[in-house]
XYZ file of C-alpha atoms in Angstrom:
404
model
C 139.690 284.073 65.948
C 142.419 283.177 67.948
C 144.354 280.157 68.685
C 143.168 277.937 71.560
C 146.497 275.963 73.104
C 145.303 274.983 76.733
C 147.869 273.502 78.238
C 146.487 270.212 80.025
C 150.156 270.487 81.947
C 149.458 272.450 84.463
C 146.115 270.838 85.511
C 147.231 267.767 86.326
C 150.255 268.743 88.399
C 148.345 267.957 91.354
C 147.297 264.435 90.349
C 150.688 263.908 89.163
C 152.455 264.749 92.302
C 149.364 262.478 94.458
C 150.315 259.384 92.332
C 153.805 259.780 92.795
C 153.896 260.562 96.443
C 151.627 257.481 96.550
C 153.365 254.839 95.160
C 156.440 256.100 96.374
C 155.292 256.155 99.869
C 153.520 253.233 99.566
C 156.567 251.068 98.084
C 159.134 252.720 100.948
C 157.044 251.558 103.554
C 156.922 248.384 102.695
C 160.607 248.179 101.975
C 161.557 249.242 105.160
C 159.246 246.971 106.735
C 160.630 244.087 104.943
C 164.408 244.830 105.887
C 163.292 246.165 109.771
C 164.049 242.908 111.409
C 167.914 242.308 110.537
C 169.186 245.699 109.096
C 169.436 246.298 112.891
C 170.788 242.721 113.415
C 174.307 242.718 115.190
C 174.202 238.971 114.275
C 174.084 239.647 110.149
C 177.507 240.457 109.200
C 178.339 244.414 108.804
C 179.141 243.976 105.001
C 175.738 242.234 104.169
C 173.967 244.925 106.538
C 175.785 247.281 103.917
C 175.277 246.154 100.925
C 171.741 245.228 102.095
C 171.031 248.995 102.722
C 172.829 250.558 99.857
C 170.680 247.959 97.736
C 167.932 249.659 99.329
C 168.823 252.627 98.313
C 169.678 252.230 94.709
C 166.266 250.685 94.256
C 164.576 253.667 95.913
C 166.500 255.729 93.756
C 165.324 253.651 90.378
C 162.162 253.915 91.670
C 162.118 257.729 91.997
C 162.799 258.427 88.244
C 161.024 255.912 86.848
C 157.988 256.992 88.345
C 158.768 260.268 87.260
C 159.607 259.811 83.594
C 155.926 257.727 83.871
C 154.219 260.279 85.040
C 155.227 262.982 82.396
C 152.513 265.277 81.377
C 151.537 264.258 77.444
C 153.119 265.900 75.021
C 151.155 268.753 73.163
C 149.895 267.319 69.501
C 151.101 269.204 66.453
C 153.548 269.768 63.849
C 155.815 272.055 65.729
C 156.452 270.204 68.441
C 156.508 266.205 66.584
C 160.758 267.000 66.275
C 161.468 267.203 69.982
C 158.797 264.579 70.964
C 160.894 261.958 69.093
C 163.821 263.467 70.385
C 162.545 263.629 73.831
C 161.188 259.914 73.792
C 164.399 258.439 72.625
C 166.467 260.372 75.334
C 163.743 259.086 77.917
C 163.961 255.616 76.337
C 167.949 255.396 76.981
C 167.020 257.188 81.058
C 164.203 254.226 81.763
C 166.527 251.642 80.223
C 169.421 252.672 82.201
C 167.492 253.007 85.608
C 165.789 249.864 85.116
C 168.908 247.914 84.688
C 170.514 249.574 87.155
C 167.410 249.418 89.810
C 166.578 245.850 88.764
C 170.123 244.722 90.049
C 169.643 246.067 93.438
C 166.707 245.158 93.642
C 167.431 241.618 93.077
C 170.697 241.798 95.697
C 168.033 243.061 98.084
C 166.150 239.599 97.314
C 169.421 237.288 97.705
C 170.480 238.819 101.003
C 166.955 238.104 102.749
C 167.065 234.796 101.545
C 170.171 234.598 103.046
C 169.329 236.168 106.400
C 166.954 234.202 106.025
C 163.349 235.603 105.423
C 161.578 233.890 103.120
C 158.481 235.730 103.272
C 158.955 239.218 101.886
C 162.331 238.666 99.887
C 160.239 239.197 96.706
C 159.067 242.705 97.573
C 161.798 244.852 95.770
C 161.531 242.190 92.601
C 158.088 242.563 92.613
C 157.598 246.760 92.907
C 160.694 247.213 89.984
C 158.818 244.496 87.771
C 155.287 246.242 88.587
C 157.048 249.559 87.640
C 159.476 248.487 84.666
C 155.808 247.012 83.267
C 153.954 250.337 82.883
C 156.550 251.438 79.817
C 155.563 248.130 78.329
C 152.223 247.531 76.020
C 149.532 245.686 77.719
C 149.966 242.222 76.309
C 153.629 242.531 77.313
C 153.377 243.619 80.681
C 150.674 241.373 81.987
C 153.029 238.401 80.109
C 156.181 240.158 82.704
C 153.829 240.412 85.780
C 153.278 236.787 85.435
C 156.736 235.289 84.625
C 157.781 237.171 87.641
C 154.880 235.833 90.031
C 156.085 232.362 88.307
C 159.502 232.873 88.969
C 158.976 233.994 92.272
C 157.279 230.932 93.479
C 159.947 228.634 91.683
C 162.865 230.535 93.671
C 160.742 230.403 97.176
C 159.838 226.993 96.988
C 163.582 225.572 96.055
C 164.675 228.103 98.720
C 162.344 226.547 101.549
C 162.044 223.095 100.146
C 159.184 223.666 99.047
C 157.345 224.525 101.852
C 153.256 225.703 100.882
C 153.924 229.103 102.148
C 157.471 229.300 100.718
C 156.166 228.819 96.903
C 152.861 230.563 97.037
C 153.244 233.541 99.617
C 155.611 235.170 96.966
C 154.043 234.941 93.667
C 151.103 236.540 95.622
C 153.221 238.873 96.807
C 154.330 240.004 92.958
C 150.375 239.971 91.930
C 149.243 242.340 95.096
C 151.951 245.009 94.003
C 151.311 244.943 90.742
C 147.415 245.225 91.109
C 148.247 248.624 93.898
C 150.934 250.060 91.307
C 149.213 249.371 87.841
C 146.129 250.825 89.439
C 147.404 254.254 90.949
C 149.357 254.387 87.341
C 146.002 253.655 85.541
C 144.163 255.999 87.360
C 147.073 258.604 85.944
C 146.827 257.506 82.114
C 142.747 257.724 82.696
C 143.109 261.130 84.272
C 145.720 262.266 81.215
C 143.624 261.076 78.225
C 140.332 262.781 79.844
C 142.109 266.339 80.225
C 143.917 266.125 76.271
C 140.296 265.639 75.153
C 139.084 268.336 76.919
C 142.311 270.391 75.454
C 140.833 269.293 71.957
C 137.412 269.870 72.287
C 137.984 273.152 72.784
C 140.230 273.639 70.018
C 137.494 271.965 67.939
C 134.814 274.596 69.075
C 137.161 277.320 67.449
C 137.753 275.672 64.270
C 133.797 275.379 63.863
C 133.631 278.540 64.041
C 136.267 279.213 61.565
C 134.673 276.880 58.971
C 131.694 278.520 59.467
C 132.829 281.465 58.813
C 134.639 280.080 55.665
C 132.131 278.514 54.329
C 129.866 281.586 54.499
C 132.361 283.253 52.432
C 133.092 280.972 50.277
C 129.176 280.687 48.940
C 128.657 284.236 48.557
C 132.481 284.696 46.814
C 132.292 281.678 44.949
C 128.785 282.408 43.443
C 129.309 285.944 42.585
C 133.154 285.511 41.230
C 131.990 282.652 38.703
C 129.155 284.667 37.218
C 131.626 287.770 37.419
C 133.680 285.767 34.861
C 131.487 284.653 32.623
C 130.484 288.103 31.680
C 133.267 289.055 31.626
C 134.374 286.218 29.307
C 131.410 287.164 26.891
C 131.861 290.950 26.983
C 135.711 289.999 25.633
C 134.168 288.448 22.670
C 131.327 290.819 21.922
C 134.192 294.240 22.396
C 134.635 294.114 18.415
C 131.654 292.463 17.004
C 129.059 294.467 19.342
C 130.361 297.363 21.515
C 127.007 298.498 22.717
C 126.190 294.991 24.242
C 129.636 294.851 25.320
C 129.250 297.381 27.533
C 126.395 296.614 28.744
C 127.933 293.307 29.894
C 130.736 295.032 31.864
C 127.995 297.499 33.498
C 126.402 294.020 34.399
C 130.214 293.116 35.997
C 130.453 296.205 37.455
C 127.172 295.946 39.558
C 127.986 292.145 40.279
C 131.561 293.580 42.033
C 129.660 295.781 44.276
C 127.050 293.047 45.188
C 130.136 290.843 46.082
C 131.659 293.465 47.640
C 128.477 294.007 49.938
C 127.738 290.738 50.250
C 131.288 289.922 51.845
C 131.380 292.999 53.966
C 127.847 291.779 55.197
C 129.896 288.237 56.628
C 132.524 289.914 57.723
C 130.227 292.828 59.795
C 128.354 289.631 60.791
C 130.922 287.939 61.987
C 132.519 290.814 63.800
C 129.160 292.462 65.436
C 128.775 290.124 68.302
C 125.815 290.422 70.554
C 126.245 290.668 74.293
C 123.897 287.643 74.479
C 125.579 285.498 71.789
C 129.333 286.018 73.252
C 127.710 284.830 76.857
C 126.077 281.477 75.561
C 129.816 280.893 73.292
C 131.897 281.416 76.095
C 129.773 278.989 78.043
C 130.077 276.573 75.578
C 133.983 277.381 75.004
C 134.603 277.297 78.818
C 133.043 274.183 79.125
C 135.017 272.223 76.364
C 137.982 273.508 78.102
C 137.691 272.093 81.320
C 136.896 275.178 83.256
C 133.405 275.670 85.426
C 131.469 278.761 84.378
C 129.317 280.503 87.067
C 126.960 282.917 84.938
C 125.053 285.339 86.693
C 122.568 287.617 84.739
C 120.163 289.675 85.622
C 117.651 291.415 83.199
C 117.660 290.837 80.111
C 120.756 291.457 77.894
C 118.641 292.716 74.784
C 117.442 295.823 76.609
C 120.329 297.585 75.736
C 120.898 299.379 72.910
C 122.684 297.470 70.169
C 125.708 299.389 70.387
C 126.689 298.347 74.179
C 125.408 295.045 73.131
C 128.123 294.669 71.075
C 130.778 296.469 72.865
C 129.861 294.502 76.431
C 130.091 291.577 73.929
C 133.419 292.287 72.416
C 134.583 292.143 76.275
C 133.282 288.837 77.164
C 135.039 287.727 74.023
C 138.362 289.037 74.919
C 138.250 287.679 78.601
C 137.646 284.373 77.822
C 140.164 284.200 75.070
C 142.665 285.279 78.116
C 140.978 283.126 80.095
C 142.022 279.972 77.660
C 145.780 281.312 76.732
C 147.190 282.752 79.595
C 145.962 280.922 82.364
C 145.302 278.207 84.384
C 141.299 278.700 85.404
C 139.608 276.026 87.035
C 136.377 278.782 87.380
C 135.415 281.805 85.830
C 132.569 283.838 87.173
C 130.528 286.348 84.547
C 127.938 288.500 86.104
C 125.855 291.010 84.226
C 123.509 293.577 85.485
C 121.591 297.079 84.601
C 120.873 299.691 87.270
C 121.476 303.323 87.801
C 121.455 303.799 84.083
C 124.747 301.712 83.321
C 125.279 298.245 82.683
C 128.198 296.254 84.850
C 129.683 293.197 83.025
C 132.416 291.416 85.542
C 134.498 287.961 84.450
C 136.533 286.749 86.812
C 138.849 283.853 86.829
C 141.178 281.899 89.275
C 144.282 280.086 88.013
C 146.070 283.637 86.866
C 149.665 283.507 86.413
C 151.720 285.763 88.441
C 151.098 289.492 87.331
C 153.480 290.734 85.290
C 155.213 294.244 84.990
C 153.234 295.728 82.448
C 149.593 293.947 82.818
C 146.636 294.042 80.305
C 147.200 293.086 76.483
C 146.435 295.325 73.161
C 143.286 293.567 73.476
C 141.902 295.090 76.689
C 143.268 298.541 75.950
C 142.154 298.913 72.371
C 138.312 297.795 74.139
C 138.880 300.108 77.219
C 139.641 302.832 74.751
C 136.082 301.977 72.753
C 134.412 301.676 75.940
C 135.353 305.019 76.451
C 134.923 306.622 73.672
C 131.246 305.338 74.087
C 130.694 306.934 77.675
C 131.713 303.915 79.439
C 134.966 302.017 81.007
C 136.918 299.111 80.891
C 138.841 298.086 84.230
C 141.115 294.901 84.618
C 143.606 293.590 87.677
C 144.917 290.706 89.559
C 144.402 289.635 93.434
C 146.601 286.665 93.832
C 145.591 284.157 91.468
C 142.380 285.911 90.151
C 141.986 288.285 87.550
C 138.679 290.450 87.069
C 138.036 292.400 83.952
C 134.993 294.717 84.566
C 133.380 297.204 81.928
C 130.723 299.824 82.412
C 128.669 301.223 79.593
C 125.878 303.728 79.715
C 122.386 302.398 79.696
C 119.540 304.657 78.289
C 116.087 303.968 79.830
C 113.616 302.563 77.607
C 111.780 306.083 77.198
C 115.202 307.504 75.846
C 115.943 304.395 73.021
């Protein structure tokens, strides 16, 4: 059984680069609109038009990769990988740290020069978006306690600016709230979107391990049984070897036929396990798609247990081994199985979008130890890429009913 690691990386990209586009073109916008009316003023001094604008700039910066050490994909679970996620979050910690200091003092320079200009209306708009953002590393108790001392803050600073004029002290502690709400929700939207796709990655890694336990356990009872009677015969023909050789022997020829019952008995599992039906590997990879996150189209015509058992099992063994490349090596948001049985063969076809770029030497052991079966049976095994879609198709004679 092999190893299911979807990446939940890749599908999320998208999303990712939506979000940050978003809030990033949401928060520039409004930036510019707030410093529009005396950037361009010849009567604010050059110097404060300068350090105005390179405030501006800095904060845009701070902004930039912020958002994008918040939006890092999740970090794959496991043992292999726990070393460089500690190493990775501390080395992240020290990058948010450092760009929130530095982004938090331009952005407040961008605040004192409007109230200088003045403008004592939007003066709290680069405050407010580095708060909103510098609040999304924090826990939720935390950052909702932030978001408010900074709406509290801002109205204290407004008012004593304005002398306390109504609009003064409350227009900019509404300000903080409103960008807070539009970036916390865009960034919740993200987290939502992350934690959905790493349960899909581990749902489908749980289908697998079923299977394996399964299997394990159906060893284990036949083994188990058969191994603990083997040695307690075994036990009692040591004893009886001197005192009564006949019975001794008897006892062994007892262990002996126990072995080969055990020895059945396990290659019974193990054929069990291996002799997949056409029909069974179409209703698991279903299942198995599904878990992962990927649509499966299914498109069958007659029934599959009109073949003969033998291209059940091969067509089988090929629906197996495309969906297993289906979950490790690429991206699929679809796959597409169709089935039918005319002209005396039966067509199998999987297709799947999301392919990585073909490489050099395309098609695994897997495929060509199968195409070689396939062949070997009077059938044939095909597989290539067009663009981002790979199609595996196999062909297997199919005997009319008269000749089974």
């Amino acid at each position: 059984m092999s190893e299911v690691t979807a990446d939940p990386a890749p599908r999320l990209s998208g999303f990712r680069r939506s979000t940050l586009w978003s809030v990033l073109a949401v928060t520039v916008f409004f930036l510019a609109f707030s410093a529009k009316d005396w950037i361009g003023d010849a009567a604010v001094a050059p110097a404060v038009r300068a350090a105005g604008g390179l405030s501006l700039a800095v904060t845009v910066a701070a902004l930039t990769v912020l958002l994008n050490l918040r939006l890092r994909p999740p970090t794959p679970t496991g043992r292999a990988v726990a070393g460089r996620a500690v190493a990775g979050r501390a080395v992240a910690g020290r990058a948010v740290a450092g760009w929130l200091a530095a982004g938090s003092v331009a952005a407040l320079a961008c605040a004192a020069i409007l109230l200088l200009v003045p403008e004592y209306r939007l003066w709290a708009l680069a405050p407010a978006t580095m708060v909103s953002v510098g609040a999304t590393f924090l826990p939720a108790r935390r950052r909702w306690i932030a978001i408010a001392a900074a709406a509290l803050a801002a109205g204290l600073v407004g008012g004593l600016a304005d002398g306390w004029r109504p609009v003064s002290a409350a227009f900019p502690p509404g300000l903080v709230l409103f960008v807070a709400w539009t970036t916390l929700g865009l960034l919740w939207s993200w987290d939502v979107a992350a934690r959905l796709n790493e349960a899909r990655r581990l749902s489908a890694e749980l289908a697998v391990r079923d299977e394996r336990l399964r299997f394990a356990a159906d060893l284990h009872d036949i083994q188990g049984h058969h191994l603990q009677v083997i040695a307690l015969k075994s036990e009692l023909a040591a004893r009886l070897a001197e005192t009564n050789p006949r019975r001794a022997a008897a006892e062994m020829r007892h262990v002996q036929a126990l072995a080969a019952d055990a020895l059945r008995d396990t290659r019974a599992v193990v054929q069990g396990y291996r002799r997949t039906t056409l029909e069974a590997e179409l209703a698991n990879a279903a299942k198995v798609l599904a878990a992962a996150g990927i649509e499966a189209g299914l498109t069958t015509g007659p029934a599959a247990g009109a073949l003969p058992a033998a291209a059940r099992h091969l067509l089988g063994l090929v629906v197996r081994e495309a969906t297993t490349n289906v979950l490790r090596h690429s991206r699929a948001r679809r796959a597409d199985v169709a089935y039918e049985l005319a002209g005396g063969t039966a067509r199998l076809r999987m297709s799947n979008d999301g392919a990585p770029p073909a490489p050099a030497d395309p098609g695994g052991t897997g495929l060509r130890g199968l195409a070689e079966r396939l062949a070997a049976a009077g059938g044939e095994l095909s597989w290539g890429q067009s663009g981002d879609r790979f199609t595996v198709e196999a062909r297997v004679p199919a005997p009319d009913e008269g000749e089974r």
